[in-house]
JSON list of C-alpha atoms in Angstrom, two decimals:
[
{"chain": "A", "resi": 1, "resn": "UNK", "atom": "CA", "xyz": [-96.54, -53.57, -78.73]},
{"chain": "A", "resi": 2, "resn": "UNK", "atom": "CA", "xyz": [-97.78, -56.15, -80.90]},
{"chain": "A", "resi": 3, "resn": "UNK", "atom": "CA", "xyz": [-95.49, -59.13, -81.07]},
{"chain": "A", "resi": 4, "resn": "UNK", "atom": "CA", "xyz": [-94.33, -60.62, -84.23]},
{"chain": "A", "resi": 5, "resn": "UNK", "atom": "CA", "xyz": [-94.96, -64.34, -84.93]},
{"chain": "A", "resi": 6, "resn": "UNK", "atom": "CA", "xyz": [-93.22, -66.83, -87.27]},
{"chain": "A", "resi": 7, "resn": "UNK", "atom": "CA", "xyz": [-94.94, -68.81, -89.93]},
{"chain": "A", "resi": 8, "resn": "UNK", "atom": "CA", "xyz": [-95.03, -71.76, -87.41]},
{"chain": "A", "resi": 9, "resn": "UNK", "atom": "CA", "xyz": [-97.16, -69.79, -85.25]},
{"chain": "A", "resi": 10, "resn": "UNK", "atom": "CA", "xyz": [-94.50, -69.22, -82.40]},
{"chain": "A", "resi": 11, "resn": "UNK", "atom": "CA", "xyz": [-94.00, -65.58, -81.29]},
{"chain": "A", "resi": 12, "resn": "UNK", "atom": "CA", "xyz": [-90.69, -64.79, -83.52]},
{"chain": "A", "resi": 13, "resn": "UNK", "atom": "CA", "xyz": [-87.55, -64.56, -81.85]},
{"chain": "A", "resi": 14, "resn": "UNK", "atom": "CA", "xyz": [-85.98, -61.05, -81.44]},
{"chain": "A", "resi": 15, "resn": "UNK", "atom": "CA", "xyz": [-82.74, -61.58, -79.18]},
{"chain": "A", "resi": 16, "resn": "UNK", "atom": "CA", "xyz": [-81.18, -64.25, -81.09]},
{"chain": "A", "resi": 17, "resn": "UNK", "atom": "CA", "xyz": [-77.23, -64.60, -80.63]},
{"chain": "A", "resi": 18, "resn": "UNK", "atom": "CA", "xyz": [-75.37, -63.03, -83.24]},
{"chain": "A", "resi": 19, "resn": "UNK", "atom": "CA", "xyz": [-73.08, -65.67, -83.71]},
{"chain": "A", "resi": 20, "resn": "UNK", "atom": "CA", "xyz": [-76.07, -67.78, -85.48]},
{"chain": "A", "resi": 21, "resn": "UNK", "atom": "CA", "xyz": [-76.48, -69.97, -82.52]},
{"chain": "A", "resi": 22, "resn": "UNK", "atom": "CA", "xyz": [-80.34, -70.72, -81.51]},
{"chain": "A", "resi": 23, "resn": "UNK", "atom": "CA", "xyz": [-81.90, -68.63, -78.66]},
{"chain": "A", "resi": 24, "resn": "UNK", "atom": "CA", "xyz": [-82.66, -70.59, -75.50]},
{"chain": "A", "resi": 25, "resn": "UNK", "atom": "CA", "xyz": [-86.66, -70.52, -76.44]},
{"chain": "A", "resi": 26, "resn": "UNK", "atom": "CA", "xyz": [-85.91, -71.51, -79.98]},
{"chain": "A", "resi": 27, "resn": "UNK", "atom": "CA", "xyz": [-83.98, -74.68, -79.06]},
{"chain": "A", "resi": 28, "resn": "UNK", "atom": "CA", "xyz": [-87.01, -75.55, -76.69]},
{"chain": "A", "resi": 29, "resn": "UNK", "atom": "CA", "xyz": [-89.28, -74.67, -79.38]},
{"chain": "A", "resi": 30, "resn": "UNK", "atom": "CA", "xyz": [-87.72, -77.39, -81.50]},
{"chain": "A", "resi": 31, "resn": "UNK", "atom": "CA", "xyz": [-87.40, -80.05, -78.90]},
{"chain": "A", "resi": 32, "resn": "UNK", "atom": "CA", "xyz": [-91.14, -79.69, -77.96]},
{"chain": "A", "resi": 33, "resn": "UNK", "atom": "CA", "xyz": [-91.73, -80.18, -81.98]},
{"chain": "A", "resi": 34, "resn": "UNK", "atom": "CA", "xyz": [-89.76, -83.05, -81.64]},
{"chain": "A", "resi": 35, "resn": "UNK", "atom": "CA", "xyz": [-91.47, -84.47, -78.56]},
{"chain": "A", "resi": 36, "resn": "UNK", "atom": "CA", "xyz": [-94.80, -84.10, -80.10]},
{"chain": "A", "resi": 37, "resn": "UNK", "atom": "CA", "xyz": [-94.01, -85.57, -83.59]},
{"chain": "A", "resi": 38, "resn": "UNK", "atom": "CA", "xyz": [-92.34, -88.58, -81.50]},
{"chain": "A", "resi": 39, "resn": "UNK", "atom": "CA", "xyz": [-95.89, -88.89, -79.16]},
{"chain": "A", "resi": 40, "resn": "UNK", "atom": "CA", "xyz": [-97.74, -88.71, -82.41]},
{"chain": "A", "resi": 41, "resn": "UNK", "atom": "CA", "xyz": [-95.36, -91.80, -84.12]},
{"chain": "A", "resi": 42, "resn": "UNK", "atom": "CA", "xyz": [-95.86, -93.83, -80.82]},
{"chain": "A", "resi": 43, "resn": "UNK", "atom": "CA", "xyz": [-99.58, -93.48, -81.52]},
{"chain": "A", "resi": 44, "resn": "UNK", "atom": "CA", "xyz": [-99.29, -94.53, -85.24]},
{"chain": "A", "resi": 45, "resn": "UNK", "atom": "CA", "xyz": [-96.95, -97.12, -84.55]},
{"chain": "A", "resi": 46, "resn": "UNK", "atom": "CA", "xyz": [-99.21, -98.84, -81.94]},
{"chain": "A", "resi": 47, "resn": "UNK", "atom": "CA", "xyz": [-102.06, -99.07, -84.07]},
{"chain": "A", "resi": 48, "resn": "UNK", "atom": "CA", "xyz": [-102.69, -102.93, -85.00]},
{"chain": "A", "resi": 49, "resn": "UNK", "atom": "CA", "xyz": [-103.12, -102.60, -88.82]},
{"chain": "A", "resi": 50, "resn": "UNK", "atom": "CA", "xyz": [-99.50, -104.13, -89.62]},
{"chain": "A", "resi": 51, "resn": "UNK", "atom": "CA", "xyz": [-100.48, -107.09, -87.60]},
{"chain": "A", "resi": 52, "resn": "UNK", "atom": "CA", "xyz": [-103.84, -107.25, -89.33]},
{"chain": "A", "resi": 53, "resn": "UNK", "atom": "CA", "xyz": [-102.36, -107.31, -93.03]},
{"chain": "A", "resi": 54, "resn": "UNK", "atom": "CA", "xyz": [-99.73, -109.51, -92.25]},
{"chain": "A", "resi": 55, "resn": "UNK", "atom": "CA", "xyz": [-102.45, -112.05, -90.63]},
{"chain": "A", "resi": 56, "resn": "UNK", "atom": "CA", "xyz": [-104.38, -111.89, -93.69]},
{"chain": "A", "resi": 57, "resn": "UNK", "atom": "CA", "xyz": [-101.36, -112.76, -96.01]},
{"chain": "A", "resi": 58, "resn": "UNK", "atom": "CA", "xyz": [-99.55, -115.31, -93.93]},
{"chain": "A", "resi": 59, "resn": "UNK", "atom": "CA", "xyz": [-100.54, -118.74, -92.31]},
{"chain": "A", "resi": 60, "resn": "UNK", "atom": "CA", "xyz": [-99.59, -119.75, -88.92]},
{"chain": "A", "resi": 61, "resn": "UNK", "atom": "CA", "xyz": [-101.64, -122.87, -88.61]},
{"chain": "A", "resi": 62, "resn": "UNK", "atom": "CA", "xyz": [-104.88, -121.05, -87.84]},
{"chain": "A", "resi": 63, "resn": "UNK", "atom": "CA", "xyz": [-103.47, -119.39, -84.86]},
{"chain": "A", "resi": 64, "resn": "UNK", "atom": "CA", "xyz": [-103.83, -115.73, -84.58]},
{"chain": "A", "resi": 65, "resn": "UNK", "atom": "CA", "xyz": [-100.87, -113.34, -85.22]},
{"chain": "A", "resi": 66, "resn": "UNK", "atom": "CA", "xyz": [-99.67, -111.32, -82.39]},
{"chain": "A", "resi": 67, "resn": "UNK", "atom": "CA", "xyz": [-97.74, -107.89, -82.37]},
{"chain": "A", "resi": 68, "resn": "UNK", "atom": "CA", "xyz": [-95.50, -109.86, -79.59]},
{"chain": "A", "resi": 69, "resn": "UNK", "atom": "CA", "xyz": [-95.00, -112.42, -82.35]},
{"chain": "A", "resi": 70, "resn": "UNK", "atom": "CA", "xyz": [-93.83, -110.24, -84.52]},
{"chain": "A", "resi": 71, "resn": "UNK", "atom": "CA", "xyz": [-91.33, -109.00, -82.15]},
{"chain": "A", "resi": 72, "resn": "UNK", "atom": "CA", "xyz": [-89.69, -112.20, -81.59]},
{"chain": "A", "resi": 73, "resn": "UNK", "atom": "CA", "xyz": [-89.75, -113.08, -85.35]},
{"chain": "A", "resi": 74, "resn": "UNK", "atom": "CA", "xyz": [-87.90, -109.37, -86.05]},
{"chain": "A", "resi": 75, "resn": "UNK", "atom": "CA", "xyz": [-85.71, -110.24, -82.97]},
{"chain": "A", "resi": 76, "resn": "UNK", "atom": "CA", "xyz": [-84.64, -113.52, -84.21]},
{"chain": "A", "resi": 77, "resn": "UNK", "atom": "CA", "xyz": [-84.24, -112.67, -87.63]},
{"chain": "A", "resi": 78, "resn": "UNK", "atom": "CA", "xyz": [-81.79, -109.72, -86.69]},
{"chain": "A", "resi": 79, "resn": "UNK", "atom": "CA", "xyz": [-79.71, -111.65, -84.52]},
{"chain": "A", "resi": 80, "resn": "UNK", "atom": "CA", "xyz": [-79.60, -114.43, -86.60]},
{"chain": "A", "resi": 81, "resn": "UNK", "atom": "CA", "xyz": [-78.18, -111.92, -89.43]},
{"chain": "A", "resi": 82, "resn": "UNK", "atom": "CA", "xyz": [-75.58, -110.58, -86.97]},
{"chain": "A", "resi": 83, "resn": "UNK", "atom": "CA", "xyz": [-74.62, -114.32, -86.23]},
{"chain": "A", "resi": 84, "resn": "UNK", "atom": "CA", "xyz": [-70.87, -115.20, -87.87]},
{"chain": "A", "resi": 85, "resn": "UNK", "atom": "CA", "xyz": [-71.37, -118.65, -90.12]},
{"chain": "A", "resi": 86, "resn": "UNK", "atom": "CA", "xyz": [-67.96, -119.38, -89.18]},
{"chain": "A", "resi": 87, "resn": "UNK", "atom": "CA", "xyz": [-68.56, -119.69, -85.26]},
{"chain": "A", "resi": 88, "resn": "UNK", "atom": "CA", "xyz": [-70.67, -123.13, -85.09]},
{"chain": "A", "resi": 89, "resn": "UNK", "atom": "CA", "xyz": [-71.41, -122.44, -81.35]},
{"chain": "A", "resi": 90, "resn": "UNK", "atom": "CA", "xyz": [-72.89, -118.89, -81.95]},
{"chain": "A", "resi": 91, "resn": "UNK", "atom": "CA", "xyz": [-76.20, -119.07, -81.01]},
{"chain": "A", "resi": 92, "resn": "UNK", "atom": "CA", "xyz": [-79.88, -117.40, -80.44]},
{"chain": "A", "resi": 93, "resn": "UNK", "atom": "CA", "xyz": [-80.79, -117.79, -77.58]},
{"chain": "A", "resi": 94, "resn": "UNK", "atom": "CA", "xyz": [-83.48, -116.43, -75.18]},
{"chain": "A", "resi": 95, "resn": "UNK", "atom": "CA", "xyz": [-81.20, -113.87, -73.57]},
{"chain": "A", "resi": 96, "resn": "UNK", "atom": "CA", "xyz": [-80.10, -112.58, -76.72]},
{"chain": "A", "resi": 97, "resn": "UNK", "atom": "CA", "xyz": [-83.92, -112.23, -77.29]},
{"chain": "A", "resi": 98, "resn": "UNK", "atom": "CA", "xyz": [-84.64, -110.21, -74.28]},
{"chain": "A", "resi": 99, "resn": "UNK", "atom": "CA", "xyz": [-81.44, -108.26, -74.87]},
{"chain": "A", "resi": 100, "resn": "UNK", "atom": "CA", "xyz": [-82.53, -107.39, -78.57]},
{"chain": "A", "resi": 101, "resn": "UNK", "atom": "CA", "xyz": [-85.98, -105.99, -76.94]},
{"chain": "A", "resi": 102, "resn": "UNK", "atom": "CA", "xyz": [-84.69, -104.88, -74.23]},
{"chain": "A", "resi": 103, "resn": "UNK", "atom": "CA", "xyz": [-87.20, -107.03, -71.91]},
{"chain": "A", "resi": 104, "resn": "UNK", "atom": "CA", "xyz": [-86.63, -108.90, -68.89]},
{"chain": "A", "resi": 105, "resn": "UNK", "atom": "CA", "xyz": [-85.46, -112.64, -69.46]},
{"chain": "A", "resi": 106, "resn": "UNK", "atom": "CA", "xyz": [-88.79, -114.25, -68.11]},
{"chain": "A", "resi": 107, "resn": "UNK", "atom": "CA", "xyz": [-90.95, -112.00, -70.36]},
{"chain": "A", "resi": 108, "resn": "UNK", "atom": "CA", "xyz": [-88.55, -112.70, -73.37]},
{"chain": "A", "resi": 109, "resn": "UNK", "atom": "CA", "xyz": [-88.94, -116.68, -72.38]},
{"chain": "A", "resi": 110, "resn": "UNK", "atom": "CA", "xyz": [-93.04, -116.24, -72.30]},
{"chain": "A", "resi": 111, "resn": "UNK", "atom": "CA", "xyz": [-92.97, -114.29, -75.94]},
{"chain": "A", "resi": 112, "resn": "UNK", "atom": "CA", "xyz": [-90.33, -116.60, -77.18]},
{"chain": "A", "resi": 113, "resn": "UNK", "atom": "CA", "xyz": [-93.34, -119.46, -76.13]},
{"chain": "A", "resi": 114, "resn": "UNK", "atom": "CA", "xyz": [-95.97, -118.18, -77.47]},
{"chain": "A", "resi": 115, "resn": "UNK", "atom": "CA", "xyz": [-94.17, -117.33, -80.98]},
{"chain": "A", "resi": 116, "resn": "UNK", "atom": "CA", "xyz": [-93.13, -121.13, -80.94]},
{"chain": "A", "resi": 117, "resn": "UNK", "atom": "CA", "xyz": [-96.81, -121.94, -80.47]},
{"chain": "A", "resi": 118, "resn": "UNK", "atom": "CA", "xyz": [-97.75, -119.87, -83.26]},
{"chain": "A", "resi": 119, "resn": "UNK", "atom": "CA", "xyz": [-95.20, -122.29, -85.59]},
{"chain": "A", "resi": 120, "resn": "UNK", "atom": "CA", "xyz": [-92.92, -118.96, -86.02]},
{"chain": "A", "resi": 121, "resn": "UNK", "atom": "CA", "xyz": [-90.20, -119.99, -84.29]},
{"chain": "A", "resi": 122, "resn": "UNK", "atom": "CA", "xyz": [-88.42, -123.33, -83.59]},
{"chain": "A", "resi": 123, "resn": "UNK", "atom": "CA", "xyz": [-86.33, -124.49, -80.94]},
{"chain": "A", "resi": 124, "resn": "UNK", "atom": "CA", "xyz": [-83.22, -127.19, -80.94]},
{"chain": "A", "resi": 125, "resn": "UNK", "atom": "CA", "xyz": [-80.86, -128.30, -78.34]},
{"chain": "A", "resi": 126, "resn": "UNK", "atom": "CA", "xyz": [-78.03, -126.51, -77.62]},
{"chain": "A", "resi": 127, "resn": "UNK", "atom": "CA", "xyz": [-74.87, -128.34, -78.56]},
{"chain": "A", "resi": 128, "resn": "UNK", "atom": "CA", "xyz": [-73.07, -126.39, -76.50]},
{"chain": "A", "resi": 129, "resn": "UNK", "atom": "CA", "xyz": [-75.10, -126.07, -73.41]},
{"chain": "A", "resi": 130, "resn": "UNK", "atom": "CA", "xyz": [-78.05, -128.72, -73.08]},
{"chain": "A", "resi": 131, "resn": "UNK", "atom": "CA", "xyz": [-79.92, -125.98, -70.82]},
{"chain": "A", "resi": 132, "resn": "UNK", "atom": "CA", "xyz": [-80.22, -123.72, -73.70]},
{"chain": "A", "resi": 133, "resn": "UNK", "atom": "CA", "xyz": [-82.10, -123.37, -76.69]},
{"chain": "A", "resi": 134, "resn": "UNK", "atom": "CA", "xyz": [-81.12, -122.68, -80.14]},
{"chain": "A", "resi": 135, "resn": "UNK", "atom": "CA", "xyz": [-83.72, -120.41, -81.61]},
{"chain": "A", "resi": 136, "resn": "UNK", "atom": "CA", "xyz": [-84.52, -120.19, -85.38]},
{"chain": "A", "resi": 137, "resn": "UNK", "atom": "CA", "xyz": [-87.25, -119.00, -87.67]},
{"chain": "A", "resi": 138, "resn": "UNK", "atom": "CA", "xyz": [-89.41, -121.64, -89.54]},
{"chain": "A", "resi": 139, "resn": "UNK", "atom": "CA", "xyz": [-91.21, -121.27, -92.91]},
{"chain": "A", "resi": 140, "resn": "UNK", "atom": "CA", "xyz": [-93.94, -119.83, -91.53]},
{"chain": "A", "resi": 141, "resn": "UNK", "atom": "CA", "xyz": [-91.76, -117.38, -89.58]},
{"chain": "A", "resi": 142, "resn": "UNK", "atom": "CA", "xyz": [-89.85, -116.57, -92.63]},
{"chain": "A", "resi": 143, "resn": "UNK", "atom": "CA", "xyz": [-93.00, -115.70, -94.53]},
{"chain": "A", "resi": 144, "resn": "UNK", "atom": "CA", "xyz": [-94.00, -113.35, -91.54]},
{"chain": "A", "resi": 145, "resn": "UNK", "atom": "CA", "xyz": [-91.04, -111.60, -91.98]},
{"chain": "A", "resi": 146, "resn": "UNK", "atom": "CA", "xyz": [-90.95, -110.94, -95.73]},
{"chain": "A", "resi": 147, "resn": "UNK", "atom": "CA", "xyz": [-94.67, -109.89, -95.47]},
{"chain": "A", "resi": 148, "resn": "UNK", "atom": "CA", "xyz": [-94.02, -107.44, -92.65]},
{"chain": "A", "resi": 149, "resn": "UNK", "atom": "CA", "xyz": [-90.78, -106.17, -94.38]},
{"chain": "A", "resi": 150, "resn": "UNK", "atom": "CA", "xyz": [-92.85, -105.34, -97.63]},
{"chain": "A", "resi": 151, "resn": "UNK", "atom": "CA", "xyz": [-95.71, -103.98, -95.73]},
{"chain": "A", "resi": 152, "resn": "UNK", "atom": "CA", "xyz": [-93.53, -101.42, -93.98]},
{"chain": "A", "resi": 153, "resn": "UNK", "atom": "CA", "xyz": [-91.41, -100.49, -96.85]},
{"chain": "A", "resi": 154, "resn": "UNK", "atom": "CA", "xyz": [-94.57, -99.61, -98.95]},
{"chain": "A", "resi": 155, "resn": "UNK", "atom": "CA", "xyz": [-96.24, -97.75, -96.02]},
{"chain": "A", "resi": 156, "resn": "UNK", "atom": "CA", "xyz": [-92.65, -95.55, -95.62]},
{"chain": "A", "resi": 157, "resn": "UNK", "atom": "CA", "xyz": [-92.42, -95.36, -99.40]},
{"chain": "A", "resi": 158, "resn": "UNK", "atom": "CA", "xyz": [-96.24, -94.29, -99.50]},
{"chain": "A", "resi": 159, "resn": "UNK", "atom": "CA", "xyz": [-95.32, -91.75, -96.65]},
{"chain": "A", "resi": 160, "resn": "UNK", "atom": "CA", "xyz": [-92.38, -90.10, -98.18]},
{"chain": "A", "resi": 161, "resn": "UNK", "atom": "CA", "xyz": [-93.60, -90.07, -101.75]},
{"chain": "A", "resi": 162, "resn": "UNK", "atom": "CA", "xyz": [-93.08, -86.61, -102.59]},
{"chain": "A", "resi": 163, "resn": "UNK", "atom": "CA", "xyz": [-89.69, -86.61, -100.88]},
{"chain": "A", "resi": 164, "resn": "UNK", "atom": "CA", "xyz": [-86.45, -86.57, -102.98]},
{"chain": "A", "resi": 165, "resn": "UNK", "atom": "CA", "xyz": [-83.63, -89.31, -103.06]},
{"chain": "A", "resi": 166, "resn": "UNK", "atom": "CA", "xyz": [-81.50, -86.43, -100.71]},
{"chain": "A", "resi": 167, "resn": "UNK", "atom": "CA", "xyz": [-84.49, -85.75, -98.07]},
{"chain": "A", "resi": 168, "resn": "UNK", "atom": "CA", "xyz": [-84.67, -89.38, -97.47]},
{"chain": "A", "resi": 169, "resn": "UNK", "atom": "CA", "xyz": [-80.97, -89.95, -97.20]},
{"chain": "A", "resi": 170, "resn": "UNK", "atom": "CA", "xyz": [-80.69, -87.44, -95.13]},
{"chain": "A", "resi": 171, "resn": "UNK", "atom": "CA", "xyz": [-83.62, -88.17, -93.00]},
{"chain": "A", "resi": 172, "resn": "UNK", "atom": "CA", "xyz": [-82.40, -91.88, -92.34]},
{"chain": "A", "resi": 173, "resn": "UNK", "atom": "CA", "xyz": [-79.22, -90.78, -91.27]},
{"chain": "A", "resi": 174, "resn": "UNK", "atom": "CA", "xyz": [-80.45, -88.37, -88.91]},
{"chain": "A", "resi": 175, "resn": "UNK", "atom": "CA", "xyz": [-82.92, -90.64, -87.75]},
{"chain": "A", "resi": 176, "resn": "UNK", "atom": "CA", "xyz": [-80.82, -93.85, -87.34]},
{"chain": "A", "resi": 177, "resn": "UNK", "atom": "CA", "xyz": [-78.08, -91.26, -85.29]},
{"chain": "A", "resi": 178, "resn": "UNK", "atom": "CA", "xyz": [-81.14, -90.24, -83.00]},
{"chain": "A", "resi": 179, "resn": "UNK", "atom": "CA", "xyz": [-82.05, -93.72, -82.50]},
{"chain": "A", "resi": 180, "resn": "UNK", "atom": "CA", "xyz": [-78.05, -94.81, -81.56]},
{"chain": "A", "resi": 181, "resn": "UNK", "atom": "CA", "xyz": [-78.23, -92.03, -78.72]},
{"chain": "A", "resi": 182, "resn": "UNK", "atom": "CA", "xyz": [-81.58, -92.99, -77.50]},
{"chain": "A", "resi": 183, "resn": "UNK", "atom": "CA", "xyz": [-80.39, -96.54, -77.12]},
{"chain": "A", "resi": 184, "resn": "UNK", "atom": "CA", "xyz": [-77.06, -95.48, -75.44]},
{"chain": "A", "resi": 185, "resn": "UNK", "atom": "CA", "xyz": [-79.02, -93.01, -73.03]},
{"chain": "A", "resi": 186, "resn": "UNK", "atom": "CA", "xyz": [-82.47, -94.43, -72.37]},
{"chain": "A", "resi": 187, "resn": "UNK", "atom": "CA", "xyz": [-85.03, -92.07, -70.47]},
{"chain": "A", "resi": 188, "resn": "UNK", "atom": "CA", "xyz": [-85.15, -92.70, -66.60]},
{"chain": "A", "resi": 189, "resn": "UNK", "atom": "CA", "xyz": [-87.17, -95.77, -65.70]},
{"chain": "A", "resi": 190, "resn": "UNK", "atom": "CA", "xyz": [-88.62, -93.34, -63.06]},
{"chain": "A", "resi": 191, "resn": "UNK", "atom": "CA", "xyz": [-89.69, -90.54, -65.26]},
{"chain": "A", "resi": 192, "resn": "UNK", "atom": "CA", "xyz": [-93.11, -90.73, -64.85]},
{"chain": "A", "resi": 193, "resn": "UNK", "atom": "CA", "xyz": [-93.04, -90.67, -61.49]},
{"chain": "A", "resi": 194, "resn": "UNK", "atom": "CA", "xyz": [-90.53, -87.73, -61.49]},
{"chain": "A", "resi": 195, "resn": "UNK", "atom": "CA", "xyz": [-92.63, -85.71, -63.63]},
{"chain": "A", "resi": 196, "resn": "UNK", "atom": "CA", "xyz": [-95.61, -86.11, -61.17]},
{"chain": "A", "resi": 197, "resn": "UNK", "atom": "CA", "xyz": [-93.20, -85.44, -57.96]},
{"chain": "A", "resi": 198, "resn": "UNK", "atom": "CA", "xyz": [-91.71, -82.28, -59.65]},
{"chain": "A", "resi": 199, "resn": "UNK", "atom": "CA", "xyz": [-95.04, -80.99, -60.48]},
{"chain": "A", "resi": 200, "resn": "UNK", "atom": "CA", "xyz": [-96.62, -81.21, -57.36]},
{"chain": "A", "resi": 201, "resn": "UNK", "atom": "CA", "xyz": [-93.55, -79.65, -55.54]},
{"chain": "A", "resi": 202, "resn": "UNK", "atom": "CA", "xyz": [-94.27, -76.44, -57.96]}
]
């Protein structure tokens, strides 16, 4: 007997539960679509177009702008925005940058050093602990942040040019919810090894 096909190209689901909840195979299909979309997004975000355009519109004393510089600039800016002005002891440290970027402290120290060398981040002695550095954005760092934000907003606006305001709002809500859940339950670090181990066992 011929199999019915849905508009998405998948076989139509015949025995969906009567209570309106999706069948197991339908749910698997949705999860596959989400995983595929995330994979495509990762490839898009990994392209260096953003860094190239920001580099063309900003000056960093002749030093080439790297993606890691942009990561540090965004981290320092976000941490500065979260800092409470009524707490003079609230500082932006390398450790805070490491936590924000979810990388180990030694890597964060290296990336912060590169951003300092590029003239994007300043480092001042901590009045609380001389062993720590209090980080901040330089004028060049703030300019890089402004240009990258402007480019990112314009890019997203182009992508969703034919979306309604309601669609954009709902997408923002769901994507934020998804991202928050991913942060709370990150993928297991040995995931790749487990994939190949289980594949070999089969």
